RNA sequence: GCGGCUAUAGUUCAGGGGCAGAACGCCUGUCUGUGGCACAGGAUGUCGUGGGUUCGAUCCCCACUAGCCGCCCCA
């Protein structure tokens, strides 16, 4: 029988790496809370129609990357339902916003999420079929200020703060405006017209994109095509006055808050629901998957899935990519300190095992990280195990059990002493700072 | 979905048509209530899976699977 393995594109996260994941999530929760966001947890699967309508039928995500299945009917009378593992979380959040009538509060809904998403893509470093995203959305009725450019700038400023607090250095923020739902089709037509006479000189991919999705031509990385692309009309010139003004105000607010960014005229995003502001934080050293996070405004998404007008802006970060970036940085600097227990309790003989567990319980209840040995171990083995996992070792033999005076050896100094049980916790806690 | 590279010990990797290798790690002992350091010894394994060529395949060939890199797309 063949050995079972994690399926393609999925993987196990083990200690100590999981500590890094927890740190990232803790920083995210801390930062988002200060911007007055609350956590939302939506189901991991949804009605397939949500993603078809929300993300866009023609996007790669929906057309070929979703894990979709027909749910079983429970009764003859019940119809089967097409369900899909969520490929992203914005559509689910907006669905929940509509379902729970959050717009009726008259306030902005400011929600963040942390959780797994699923796309059936070819796995690569920093790209998995189950991957975790951290994201946030600001949604609300227009009268709550959801369309304000200040919201866009605040989200971007929050992200800059998050990356800084997490300790990621060298990130780049690129922003652009893809215009309103009216601007975008107009620009696409302008682009098609401009491409027509020159497309034959471009790479095969671009020739295909010019037909299927002209905006994608702007993403082309082939050096020979760059002069042609640079000469194409810019989307900024197709924006109506409201969109142009909106974008200018986003930029002005970013300038005032000192968040560095570049205006990238070529930044278009793949999901259909984006309008006006789009952005991307990138980082070198991630290879081809250089986007740390991306997002933008989606003023029409709620209506696209049957809800009220509820403009919003949000982003999604690839948690795997944050981990990779931090790991690369820590490799350059100093390795993260390994997890180490405060002490290792070594019962000297099986007769001391019960007392050892009781002592461990006492210390653990005082907040200490304690590893527990076994009385069948030879003392030498206990020391070897202790030295690998803990800062110190506590010997618990017959003498110690009777007297209540424990023998403690601290590995950093090699010093050994007798300590009353009542003073043990303080002594061990003190070792953390040495 | 397409193209390229890779798969050998717990880990990182070398090797090569005829007994399976190194380093680190692991285990044992020198040392029976004392770790690290040193010395001595030991175990590592279906050489990714399945087929083919061959007297003989871990090595050559094919397929599959998985990983990595790039494309597509995206976080």
CSV table of C-alpha atoms (C1' of nucleotides) in Angstrom, one decimal:
chain,number,residue,atom,x,y,z
A,1,UNK,CA,0.0,0.0,0.0
A,2,UNK,CA,1.4,3.4,-1.0
A,3,UNK,CA,2.0,5.9,1.7
A,4,UNK,CA,-0.6,8.7,2.0
A,5,UNK,CA,0.8,12.1,1.5
A,6,UNK,CA,-0.6,15.7,1.6
A,7,UNK,CA,-2.2,16.3,-1.7
A,8,UNK,CA,-0.5,18.3,-4.4
A,9,UNK,CA,-0.4,22.0,-3.6
A,10,UNK,CA,-1.1,21.5,0.1
A,11,UNK,CA,1.3,21.1,3.0
A,12,UNK,CA,1.7,20.8,6.7
A,13,UNK,CA,3.0,23.7,8.8
A,14,UNK,CA,5.1,22.5,11.7
A,15,UNK,CA,6.8,24.1,14.6
A,16,UNK,CA,8.8,26.3,14.7
A,17,UNK,CA,7.4,27.8,11.5
A,18,UNK,CA,3.9,27.9,13.0
A,19,UNK,CA,5.2,30.4,15.5
A,20,UNK,CA,5.9,32.8,12.7
A,21,UNK,CA,2.4,32.4,11.3
A,22,UNK,CA,1.0,33.2,14.7
A,23,UNK,CA,3.2,36.2,15.0
A,24,UNK,CA,2.0,37.5,11.6
A,25,UNK,CA,-1.6,37.0,12.6
A,26,UNK,CA,-1.1,38.6,16.0
A,27,UNK,CA,0.4,41.7,14.4
A,28,UNK,CA,-2.4,41.9,11.9
A,29,UNK,CA,-5.1,41.6,14.7
A,30,UNK,CA,-3.3,44.2,16.7
A,31,UNK,CA,-2.9,46.7,13.9
A,32,UNK,CA,-6.4,46.2,12.5
A,33,UNK,CA,-8.0,46.6,15.9
A,34,UNK,CA,-6.4,50.0,16.2
A,35,UNK,CA,-8.1,51.0,13.0
A,36,UNK,CA,-11.3,49.8,14.5
A,37,UNK,CA,-11.8,46.7,12.4
A,38,UNK,CA,-13.7,43.7,13.6
A,39,UNK,CA,-13.1,40.1,12.6
A,40,UNK,CA,-15.5,38.2,10.4
A,41,UNK,CA,-15.4,34.5,9.7
A,42,UNK,CA,-17.3,33.3,6.7
A,43,UNK,CA,-17.8,29.7,5.5
A,44,UNK,CA,-15.1,28.0,3.7
A,45,UNK,CA,-17.5,27.0,0.9
A,46,UNK,CA,-20.2,29.0,-0.7
A,47,UNK,CA,-22.8,28.8,-3.5
A,48,UNK,CA,-20.8,28.6,-6.8
A,49,UNK,CA,-23.0,31.5,-8.1
A,50,UNK,CA,-21.5,33.9,-5.6
A,51,UNK,CA,-18.0,33.6,-7.1
A,52,UNK,CA,-19.3,33.4,-10.7
A,53,UNK,CA,-21.2,36.7,-10.3
A,54,UNK,CA,-18.9,38.4,-7.8
A,55,UNK,CA,-15.4,37.6,-9.0
A,56,UNK,CA,-16.4,37.4,-12.7
A,57,UNK,CA,-17.3,34.5,-15.0
A,58,UNK,CA,-14.4,35.2,-17.4
A,59,UNK,CA,-11.7,35.4,-14.8
A,60,UNK,CA,-9.1,32.6,-14.6
A,61,UNK,CA,-10.1,32.0,-11.0
A,62,UNK,CA,-13.7,31.3,-11.8
A,63,UNK,CA,-13.3,29.7,-15.3
A,64,UNK,CA,-10.6,27.2,-14.4
A,65,UNK,CA,-9.2,27.4,-10.9
A,66,UNK,CA,-12.2,26.6,-8.6
A,67,UNK,CA,-12.8,23.5,-6.5
A,68,UNK,CA,-16.5,23.0,-7.4
A,69,UNK,CA,-18.8,20.1,-6.7
A,70,UNK,CA,-22.5,19.2,-6.9
A,71,UNK,CA,-23.7,18.8,-3.3
A,72,UNK,CA,-25.9,15.7,-2.8
A,73,UNK,CA,-29.6,16.1,-2.6
A,74,UNK,CA,-31.0,14.9,0.7
A,75,UNK,CA,-34.4,14.1,-0.6
A,76,UNK,CA,-36.0,13.4,-4.0
A,77,UNK,CA,-37.6,16.8,-3.8
A,78,UNK,CA,-34.4,18.6,-3.1
A,79,UNK,CA,-32.3,19.9,-5.9
A,80,UNK,CA,-28.6,19.5,-5.9
A,81,UNK,CA,-26.6,22.7,-5.4
A,82,UNK,CA,-23.3,23.6,-6.9
A,83,UNK,CA,-20.8,24.5,-4.1
A,84,UNK,CA,-17.3,25.9,-4.3
A,85,UNK,CA,-14.4,26.1,-1.9
A,86,UNK,CA,-13.8,29.9,-1.7
A,87,UNK,CA,-11.0,31.1,-4.0
A,88,UNK,CA,-11.0,34.4,-2.3
A,89,UNK,CA,-12.8,36.0,0.6
A,90,UNK,CA,-14.1,39.4,-0.6
A,91,UNK,CA,-17.2,38.0,-2.2
A,92,UNK,CA,-18.1,36.0,0.9
A,93,UNK,CA,-17.7,39.1,3.1
A,94,UNK,CA,-19.9,41.2,0.8
A,95,UNK,CA,-22.5,38.3,0.8
A,96,UNK,CA,-22.5,38.4,4.6
A,97,UNK,CA,-22.7,42.1,4.6
A,98,UNK,CA,-25.8,41.9,2.5
A,99,UNK,CA,-27.3,38.9,4.3
A,100,UNK,CA,-27.0,40.5,7.7
A,101,UNK,CA,-28.1,43.9,6.4
A,102,UNK,CA,-25.1,45.6,7.9
A,103,UNK,CA,-25.7,48.6,5.7
A,104,UNK,CA,-28.9,49.3,7.7
A,105,UNK,CA,-26.8,50.3,10.7
A,106,UNK,CA,-25.8,53.4,8.7
A,107,UNK,CA,-22.2,52.8,9.7
A,108,UNK,CA,-19.3,51.6,7.7
A,109,UNK,CA,-18.7,47.9,8.1
A,110,UNK,CA,-15.0,47.4,8.7
A,111,UNK,CA,-14.2,43.7,8.7
A,112,UNK,CA,-11.0,41.7,8.5
A,113,UNK,CA,-10.6,37.9,8.0
A,114,UNK,CA,-7.8,35.4,8.3
A,115,UNK,CA,-8.2,32.0,6.7
A,116,UNK,CA,-7.6,29.4,4.0
A,117,UNK,CA,-8.6,29.9,0.4
A,118,UNK,CA,-8.4,27.4,-2.4
A,119,UNK,CA,-7.4,27.7,-6.1
A,120,UNK,CA,-6.5,24.8,-8.4
A,121,UNK,CA,-3.4,26.4,-9.8
A,122,UNK,CA,0.0,24.8,-10.6
A,123,UNK,CA,1.9,24.9,-7.3
A,124,UNK,CA,5.0,27.0,-7.0
A,125,UNK,CA,7.0,28.5,-4.2
A,126,UNK,CA,4.7,31.0,-2.6
A,127,UNK,CA,1.7,29.6,-4.4
A,128,UNK,CA,-0.3,26.7,-3.0
A,129,UNK,CA,-3.7,25.2,-3.8
A,130,UNK,CA,-4.7,25.8,-0.2
A,131,UNK,CA,-3.3,29.1,0.9
A,132,UNK,CA,-4.0,31.5,3.7
A,133,UNK,CA,-5.0,35.1,3.2
A,134,UNK,CA,-5.3,38.0,5.6
A,135,UNK,CA,-7.7,40.6,4.3
A,136,UNK,CA,-10.0,43.4,5.3
A,137,UNK,CA,-12.9,45.2,3.7
A,138,UNK,CA,-14.5,48.6,4.3
A,139,UNK,CA,-18.1,48.5,3.0
A,140,UNK,CA,-21.1,50.7,3.6
A,141,UNK,CA,-23.8,52.9,2.1
A,142,UNK,CA,-22.6,56.0,0.3
A,143,UNK,CA,-24.0,58.2,3.0
A,144,UNK,CA,-21.7,56.5,5.5
A,145,UNK,CA,-18.7,57.7,3.5
A,146,UNK,CA,-17.8,54.4,1.9
A,147,UNK,CA,-16.8,56.1,-1.3
A,148,UNK,CA,-14.6,58.6,0.3
A,149,UNK,CA,-11.0,58.6,-1.0
A,150,UNK,CA,-10.0,59.0,2.6
A,151,UNK,CA,-11.1,55.3,3.1
A,152,UNK,CA,-8.7,54.2,0.4
A,153,UNK,CA,-5.8,56.2,1.8
A,154,UNK,CA,-6.5,55.0,5.3
A,155,UNK,CA,-6.5,51.3,4.2
A,156,UNK,CA,-3.2,51.9,2.4
A,157,UNK,CA,-1.7,53.7,5.4
A,158,UNK,CA,-2.9,50.8,7.6
A,159,UNK,CA,-1.1,48.3,5.4
A,160,UNK,CA,2.1,50.3,5.4
A,161,UNK,CA,1.9,50.3,9.2
A,162,UNK,CA,1.2,46.6,9.3
A,163,UNK,CA,4.2,45.7,7.1
A,164,UNK,CA,6.4,48.1,9.1
A,165,UNK,CA,5.3,46.6,12.5
A,166,UNK,CA,5.8,43.1,11.2
A,167,UNK,CA,9.3,44.0,10.3
A,168,UNK,CA,9.1,43.6,6.5
A,169,UNK,CA,11.6,46.0,5.0
A,170,UNK,CA,11.9,47.1,1.4
A,171,UNK,CA,8.3,46.8,0.2
A,172,UNK,CA,7.0,48.8,-2.6
A,173,UNK,CA,3.5,50.2,-3.0
A,174,UNK,CA,2.1,50.7,-6.4
A,175,UNK,CA,-1.3,52.3,-7.0
A,176,UNK,CA,-3.4,53.2,-10.0
A,177,UNK,CA,-7.0,54.0,-10.8
A,178,UNK,CA,-8.9,51.8,-13.2
A,179,UNK,CA,-11.8,54.2,-13.2
A,180,UNK,CA,-15.5,53.8,-12.6
A,181,UNK,CA,-17.6,51.1,-14.1
A,182,UNK,CA,-18.3,53.6,-17.0
A,183,UNK,CA,-14.6,54.6,-17.4
A,184,UNK,CA,-13.3,51.1,-17.7
A,185,UNK,CA,-15.2,49.9,-20.8
A,186,UNK,CA,-14.4,53.2,-22.5
A,187,UNK,CA,-10.7,52.8,-21.8
A,188,UNK,CA,-10.8,49.2,-23.1
A,189,UNK,CA,-12.3,50.4,-26.3
A,190,UNK,CA,-9.6,53.1,-26.6
A,191,UNK,CA,-7.0,50.5,-25.9
A,192,UNK,CA,-8.4,48.1,-28.5
A,193,UNK,CA,-8.3,50.9,-31.1
A,194,UNK,CA,-4.7,51.8,-30.2
A,195,UNK,CA,-3.6,48.2,-30.2
A,196,UNK,CA,-5.1,47.3,-33.6
A,197,UNK,CA,-2.3,48.8,-35.8
A,198,UNK,CA,0.6,47.6,-33.6
A,199,UNK,CA,-0.5,44.3,-32.1
A,200,UNK,CA,1.0,42.3,-34.9
A,201,UNK,CA,4.5,43.4,-33.8
A,202,UNK,CA,3.9,42.1,-30.3
A,203,UNK,CA,4.5,38.8,-28.6
A,204,UNK,CA,2.0,35.9,-29.1
A,205,UNK,CA,0.7,36.3,-25.6
A,206,UNK,CA,-0.1,39.9,-26.2
A,207,UNK,CA,-1.8,39.1,-29.4
A,208,UNK,CA,-4.0,36.7,-27.5
A,209,UNK,CA,-4.6,39.2,-24.7
A,210,UNK,CA,-5.5,41.9,-27.1
A,211,UNK,CA,-8.4,39.8,-28.1
A,212,UNK,CA,-9.5,38.3,-24.7
A,213,UNK,CA,-8.5,40.9,-22.1
A,214,UNK,CA,-6.7,44.0,-23.5
A,215,UNK,CA,-5.9,45.3,-20.0
A,216,UNK,CA,-3.6,42.4,-19.5
A,217,UNK,CA,-1.4,43.6,-22.3
A,218,UNK,CA,-0.2,46.2,-19.9
A,219,UNK,CA,1.3,43.4,-17.7
A,220,UNK,CA,3.5,42.0,-20.4
A,221,UNK,CA,7.1,41.5,-19.3
A,222,UNK,CA,8.7,40.9,-22.7
A,223,UNK,CA,11.4,43.6,-23.2
A,224,UNK,CA,10.7,44.0,-26.9
A,225,UNK,CA,7.1,44.9,-26.3
A,226,UNK,CA,7.8,47.6,-23.7
A,227,UNK,CA,8.2,50.6,-26.1
A,228,UNK,CA,4.9,49.7,-27.7
A,229,UNK,CA,3.2,49.4,-24.4
A,230,UNK,CA,4.7,52.7,-23.2
A,231,UNK,CA,3.2,54.4,-26.2
A,232,UNK,CA,-0.3,53.1,-25.6
A,233,UNK,CA,-2.9,55.5,-24.2
A,234,UNK,CA,-3.0,55.5,-20.4
A,235,UNK,CA,-6.1,54.7,-18.4
A,236,UNK,CA,-5.6,58.0,-16.4
A,237,UNK,CA,-6.5,59.9,-19.6
A,238,UNK,CA,-9.8,58.0,-19.9
A,239,UNK,CA,-11.0,58.7,-16.4
A,240,UNK,CA,-14.0,61.0,-15.9
A,241,UNK,CA,-13.6,64.0,-13.7
A,242,UNK,CA,-15.0,62.3,-10.6
A,243,UNK,CA,-12.7,59.4,-10.8
A,244,UNK,CA,-9.7,61.6,-11.5
A,245,UNK,CA,-10.5,63.8,-8.5
A,246,UNK,CA,-11.1,60.7,-6.4
A,247,UNK,CA,-7.6,59.4,-7.3
A,248,UNK,CA,-6.0,62.7,-6.7
A,249,UNK,CA,-7.4,62.9,-3.2
A,250,UNK,CA,-6.2,59.4,-2.4
A,251,UNK,CA,-2.7,60.5,-3.5
A,252,UNK,CA,-2.9,63.7,-1.5
A,253,UNK,CA,-3.9,61.9,1.7
A,254,UNK,CA,-1.0,59.4,1.2
A,255,UNK,CA,1.4,62.3,0.7
A,256,UNK,CA,0.2,63.9,3.8
A,257,UNK,CA,0.7,60.7,5.9
A,258,UNK,CA,4.1,60.1,4.4
A,259,UNK,CA,3.4,56.7,2.9
A,260,UNK,CA,5.7,56.2,0.0
A,261,UNK,CA,4.1,54.9,-3.3
A,262,UNK,CA,4.5,55.1,-7.0
A,263,UNK,CA,1.7,55.7,-9.5
A,264,UNK,CA,1.9,52.7,-11.9
A,265,UNK,CA,-0.2,53.4,-14.9
A,266,UNK,CA,0.0,49.7,-15.9
A,267,UNK,CA,-1.4,48.3,-12.7
A,268,UNK,CA,-4.6,46.6,-13.6
A,269,UNK,CA,-6.0,43.8,-11.6
A,270,UNK,CA,-7.5,40.5,-12.6
A,271,UNK,CA,-10.7,40.5,-10.8
A,272,UNK,CA,-13.7,42.0,-12.5
A,273,UNK,CA,-15.1,43.8,-9.5
A,274,UNK,CA,-12.3,46.4,-9.1
A,275,UNK,CA,-13.2,50.0,-9.8
A,276,UNK,CA,-11.2,53.2,-9.3
A,277,UNK,CA,-8.3,52.6,-6.9
A,278,UNK,CA,-6.2,49.5,-7.3
A,279,UNK,CA,-3.0,48.8,-5.5
A,280,UNK,CA,-0.3,46.2,-4.9
A,281,UNK,CA,2.5,45.9,-2.4
A,282,UNK,CA,5.4,43.9,-3.8
A,283,UNK,CA,8.7,42.7,-2.4
A,284,UNK,CA,11.8,41.4,-4.2
A,285,UNK,CA,13.0,38.0,-3.3
A,286,UNK,CA,9.7,36.3,-3.9
A,287,UNK,CA,10.6,35.2,-7.4
A,288,UNK,CA,7.8,35.4,-9.9
A,289,UNK,CA,5.2,35.6,-7.1
A,290,UNK,CA,6.4,39.0,-6.0
A,291,UNK,CA,3.0,40.4,-4.9
A,292,UNK,CA,2.7,40.5,-1.1
A,293,UNK,CA,-0.8,41.7,-1.2
A,294,UNK,CA,-3.2,43.4,-3.6
A,295,UNK,CA,-6.5,45.0,-3.5
A,296,UNK,CA,-8.7,47.9,-4.6
A,297,UNK,CA,-12.1,49.5,-4.6
A,298,UNK,CA,-15.2,47.6,-5.7
A,299,UNK,CA,-18.1,50.1,-5.8
A,300,UNK,CA,-20.4,47.7,-7.8
A,301,UNK,CA,-19.7,44.4,-6.2
A,302,UNK,CA,-22.7,44.4,-3.8
A,303,UNK,CA,-25.1,45.2,-6.6
A,304,UNK,CA,-23.5,42.5,-8.8
A,305,UNK,CA,-24.5,39.8,-6.3
A,306,UNK,CA,-28.0,41.2,-5.7
A,307,UNK,CA,-27.4,43.5,-2.8
A,308,UNK,CA,-27.9,47.3,-2.2
A,309,UNK,CA,-25.5,49.9,-3.4
A,310,UNK,CA,-22.6,49.4,-1.1
A,311,UNK,CA,-19.2,50.7,-2.3
A,312,UNK,CA,-16.2,49.3,-0.6
A,313,UNK,CA,-12.4,48.9,-0.6
A,314,UNK,CA,-10.3,46.0,0.5
A,315,UNK,CA,-7.2,43.9,0.1
A,316,UNK,CA,-5.9,40.4,0.5
A,317,UNK,CA,-2.4,39.4,1.7
A,318,UNK,CA,-0.8,36.1,0.9
A,319,UNK,CA,0.2,34.9,4.3
A,320,UNK,CA,2.5,32.3,2.8
A,321,UNK,CA,4.3,35.1,1.1
A,322,UNK,CA,4.7,37.2,4.2
A,323,UNK,CA,6.2,34.1,5.8
A,324,UNK,CA,8.7,33.6,3.0
A,325,UNK,CA,9.7,37.2,3.1
A,326,UNK,CA,10.2,37.2,6.8
A,327,UNK,CA,12.2,34.0,6.7
A,328,UNK,CA,14.4,35.4,4.0
A,329,UNK,CA,15.1,38.5,6.1
A,330,UNK,CA,15.7,36.6,9.2
A,331,UNK,CA,18.2,34.3,7.4
A,332,UNK,CA,20.1,37.5,6.4
A,333,UNK,CA,20.0,38.8,9.9
A,334,UNK,CA,19.9,36.5,12.9
A,335,UNK,CA,18.0,33.3,13.1
A,336,UNK,CA,14.9,33.5,15.2
A,337,UNK,CA,15.5,32.2,18.7
A,338,UNK,CA,14.3,28.6,19.0
A,339,UNK,CA,11.5,27.9,21.4
A,340,UNK,CA,13.0,26.8,24.6
A,341,UNK,CA,11.3,25.6,27.8
A,342,UNK,CA,12.0,27.4,31.1
A,343,UNK,CA,12.9,24.1,32.7
A,344,UNK,CA,12.9,20.4,32.4
A,345,UNK,CA,11.7,18.4,35.4
A,346,UNK,CA,13.7,15.2,35.9
A,347,UNK,CA,12.1,12.7,38.3
A,348,UNK,CA,14.8,10.3,39.5
A,349,UNK,CA,13.0,7.0,39.4
A,350,UNK,CA,9.4,6.1,38.5
A,351,UNK,CA,8.4,6.6,42.2
A,352,UNK,CA,8.9,10.3,41.7
A,353,UNK,CA,6.7,10.6,38.6
A,354,UNK,CA,3.6,11.6,40.4
A,355,UNK,CA,5.4,14.3,42.3
A,356,UNK,CA,7.0,15.5,39.1
A,357,UNK,CA,3.6,15.9,37.3
A,358,UNK,CA,2.3,17.8,40.4
A,359,UNK,CA,5.3,20.1,40.3
A,360,UNK,CA,5.0,20.7,36.6
A,361,UNK,CA,1.4,21.6,37.1
A,362,UNK,CA,2.3,24.1,39.7
A,363,UNK,CA,4.9,25.7,37.6
A,364,UNK,CA,2.8,25.7,34.4
A,365,UNK,CA,0.0,27.4,36.3
A,366,UNK,CA,2.4,30.2,37.1
A,367,UNK,CA,3.0,30.7,33.4
A,368,UNK,CA,6.2,28.8,32.9
A,369,UNK,CA,7.0,26.6,30.0
A,370,UNK,CA,7.8,23.2,31.4
A,371,UNK,CA,9.0,20.0,29.8
A,372,UNK,CA,8.5,16.8,31.9
A,373,UNK,CA,11.0,13.9,31.9
A,374,UNK,CA,10.3,10.4,32.9
A,375,UNK,CA,11.6,8.5,35.9
A,376,UNK,CA,12.6,5.5,33.9
A,377,UNK,CA,15.3,7.7,32.2
A,378,UNK,CA,18.8,7.5,33.4
A,379,UNK,CA,19.9,10.8,34.8
A,380,UNK,CA,22.4,11.2,32.0
A,381,UNK,CA,19.6,10.9,29.5
A,382,UNK,CA,17.5,13.4,31.4
A,383,UNK,CA,20.3,15.9,31.2
A,384,UNK,CA,20.8,15.3,27.5
A,385,UNK,CA,17.2,15.8,26.8
A,386,UNK,CA,16.9,18.8,29.1
A,387,UNK,CA,19.9,20.5,27.5
A,388,UNK,CA,18.2,20.3,24.1
A,389,UNK,CA,14.8,21.6,25.2
A,390,UNK,CA,15.2,23.8,28.2
A,391,UNK,CA,17.2,26.5,30.0
A,392,UNK,CA,17.5,24.5,33.2
A,393,UNK,CA,16.8,21.2,34.8
A,394,UNK,CA,15.1,20.5,38.1
A,395,UNK,CA,16.1,17.2,39.8
A,396,UNK,CA,13.4,15.5,41.8
A,397,UNK,CA,14.7,12.5,43.7
A,398,UNK,CA,13.9,11.0,47.1
A,399,UNK,CA,15.8,13.7,49.0
A,400,UNK,CA,14.1,16.5,47.2
A,401,UNK,CA,10.6,15.0,47.6
A,402,UNK,CA,11.1,14.7,51.3
A,403,UNK,CA,12.8,18.0,52.0
A,404,UNK,CA,10.9,20.2,49.4
A,405,UNK,CA,14.3,21.6,48.5
A,406,UNK,CA,14.9,21.0,44.8
A,407,UNK,CA,18.1,20.8,42.9
A,408,UNK,CA,18.3,23.2,40.0
A,409,UNK,CA,21.0,23.4,37.4
A,410,UNK,CA,21.1,26.3,34.9
A,411,UNK,CA,22.6,25.4,31.6
A,412,UNK,CA,23.8,28.8,30.6
A,413,UNK,CA,26.0,29.2,33.6
A,414,UNK,CA,26.5,25.6,34.6
A,415,UNK,CA,25.7,26.6,38.2
A,416,UNK,CA,23.7,24.2,40.4
A,417,UNK,CA,21.9,25.1,43.5
A,418,UNK,CA,19.3,23.9,46.1
A,419,UNK,CA,16.1,25.9,45.9
A,420,UNK,CA,12.9,25.7,48.1
A,421,UNK,CA,9.9,24.8,46.0
A,422,UNK,CA,8.3,28.1,46.8
A,423,UNK,CA,11.1,30.1,45.2
A,424,UNK,CA,11.4,27.9,42.1
A,425,UNK,CA,9.0,29.8,39.9
A,426,UNK,CA,10.7,33.1,40.5
A,427,UNK,CA,14.1,31.7,39.9
A,428,UNK,CA,13.1,30.1,36.6
A,429,UNK,CA,11.2,33.2,35.4
A,430,UNK,CA,14.4,35.2,36.1
A,431,UNK,CA,16.4,33.0,33.6
A,432,UNK,CA,14.4,34.4,30.7
A,433,UNK,CA,16.2,37.7,30.6
A,434,UNK,CA,19.7,36.3,31.0
B,1,G,C1',-3.1,24.0,-18.8
B,2,C,C1',2.3,24.7,-21.2
B,3,G,C1',8.0,24.4,-21.0
B,4,G,C1',12.7,23.3,-18.2
B,5,C,C1',15.3,21.1,-13.9
B,6,U,C1',15.1,17.7,-9.9
B,7,A,C1',13.8,13.0,-6.7
B,8,U,C1',19.7,8.6,-2.7
B,9,A,C1',19.8,8.0,5.4
B,10,G,C1',16.0,12.0,10.1
B,11,U,C1',18.3,16.6,7.3
B,12,U,C1',21.6,18.8,3.6
B,13,C,C1',23.9,16.4,-0.4
B,14,A,C1',27.9,13.5,-3.1
B,15,G,C1',28.2,9.0,-6.1
B,16,G,C1',27.8,5.6,-9.9
B,17,G,C1',25.7,-0.9,-15.0
B,18,G,C1',28.3,-5.5,-10.2
B,19,C,C1',28.8,-5.1,-1.2
B,20,A,C1',24.8,2.0,-0.6
B,21,G,C1',28.4,6.9,0.7
B,22,A,C1',29.8,11.9,3.5
B,23,A,C1',28.6,15.7,6.9
B,24,C,C1',25.3,17.0,10.6
B,25,G,C1',21.7,14.7,13.6
B,26,C,C1',20.4,10.0,16.3
B,27,C,C1',21.8,5.6,19.6
B,28,U,C1',25.6,3.1,22.9
B,29,G,C1',29.9,3.3,25.8
B,30,U,C1',34.3,5.8,28.4
B,31,C,C1',30.9,8.4,32.9
B,32,U,C1',25.2,3.6,37.4
B,33,G,C1',22.7,11.5,40.8
B,34,U,C1',25.1,15.5,36.1
B,35,G,C1',24.4,17.9,29.9
B,36,G,C1',27.6,20.7,26.5
B,37,C,C1',33.5,19.2,24.8
B,38,A,C1',36.5,15.0,23.5
B,39,C,C1',37.4,9.9,22.2
B,40,A,C1',35.6,4.9,20.8
B,41,G,C1',31.7,2.1,18.6
B,42,G,C1',26.7,1.5,16.2
B,43,A,C1',22.0,1.9,13.3
B,44,U,C1',20.5,4.5,9.3
B,45,G,C1',17.7,3.4,3.4
B,46,U,C1',12.1,-0.5,-0.9
B,47,C,C1',18.2,5.0,-3.9
B,48,G,C1',10.0,8.7,-5.4
B,49,U,C1',6.3,4.8,-8.0
B,50,G,C1',5.5,1.4,-12.1
B,51,G,C1',7.3,-0.7,-16.4
B,52,G,C1',11.4,-1.6,-20.2
B,53,U,C1',16.7,-2.7,-21.8
B,54,U,C1',20.5,-6.0,-19.5
B,55,C,C1',23.5,-12.0,-17.1
B,56,G,C1',22.8,-8.0,-13.6
B,57,A,C1',19.6,-1.3,-13.0
B,58,U,C1',19.8,2.9,-7.5
B,59,C,C1',22.6,4.3,-12.2
B,60,C,C1',20.5,3.7,-19.0
B,61,C,C1',15.2,4.3,-21.5
B,62,C,C1',9.8,5.2,-21.0
B,63,A,C1',5.5,6.5,-18.2
B,64,C,C1',3.5,8.3,-13.7
B,65,U,C1',3.7,11.1,-9.1
B,66,A,C1',5.7,15.0,-6.4
B,67,G,C1',8.9,19.3,-5.6
B,68,C,C1',11.5,23.5,-7.7
B,69,C,C1',12.1,27.4,-11.7
B,70,G,C1',9.6,29.9,-15.6
B,71,C,C1',4.9,30.9,-18.6
B,72,C,C1',-0.4,31.8,-17.9
B,73,C,C1',-2.8,34.0,-13.9
B,74,C,C1',-2.7,35.7,-9.1
B,75,A,C1',-2.0,36.7,-2.8
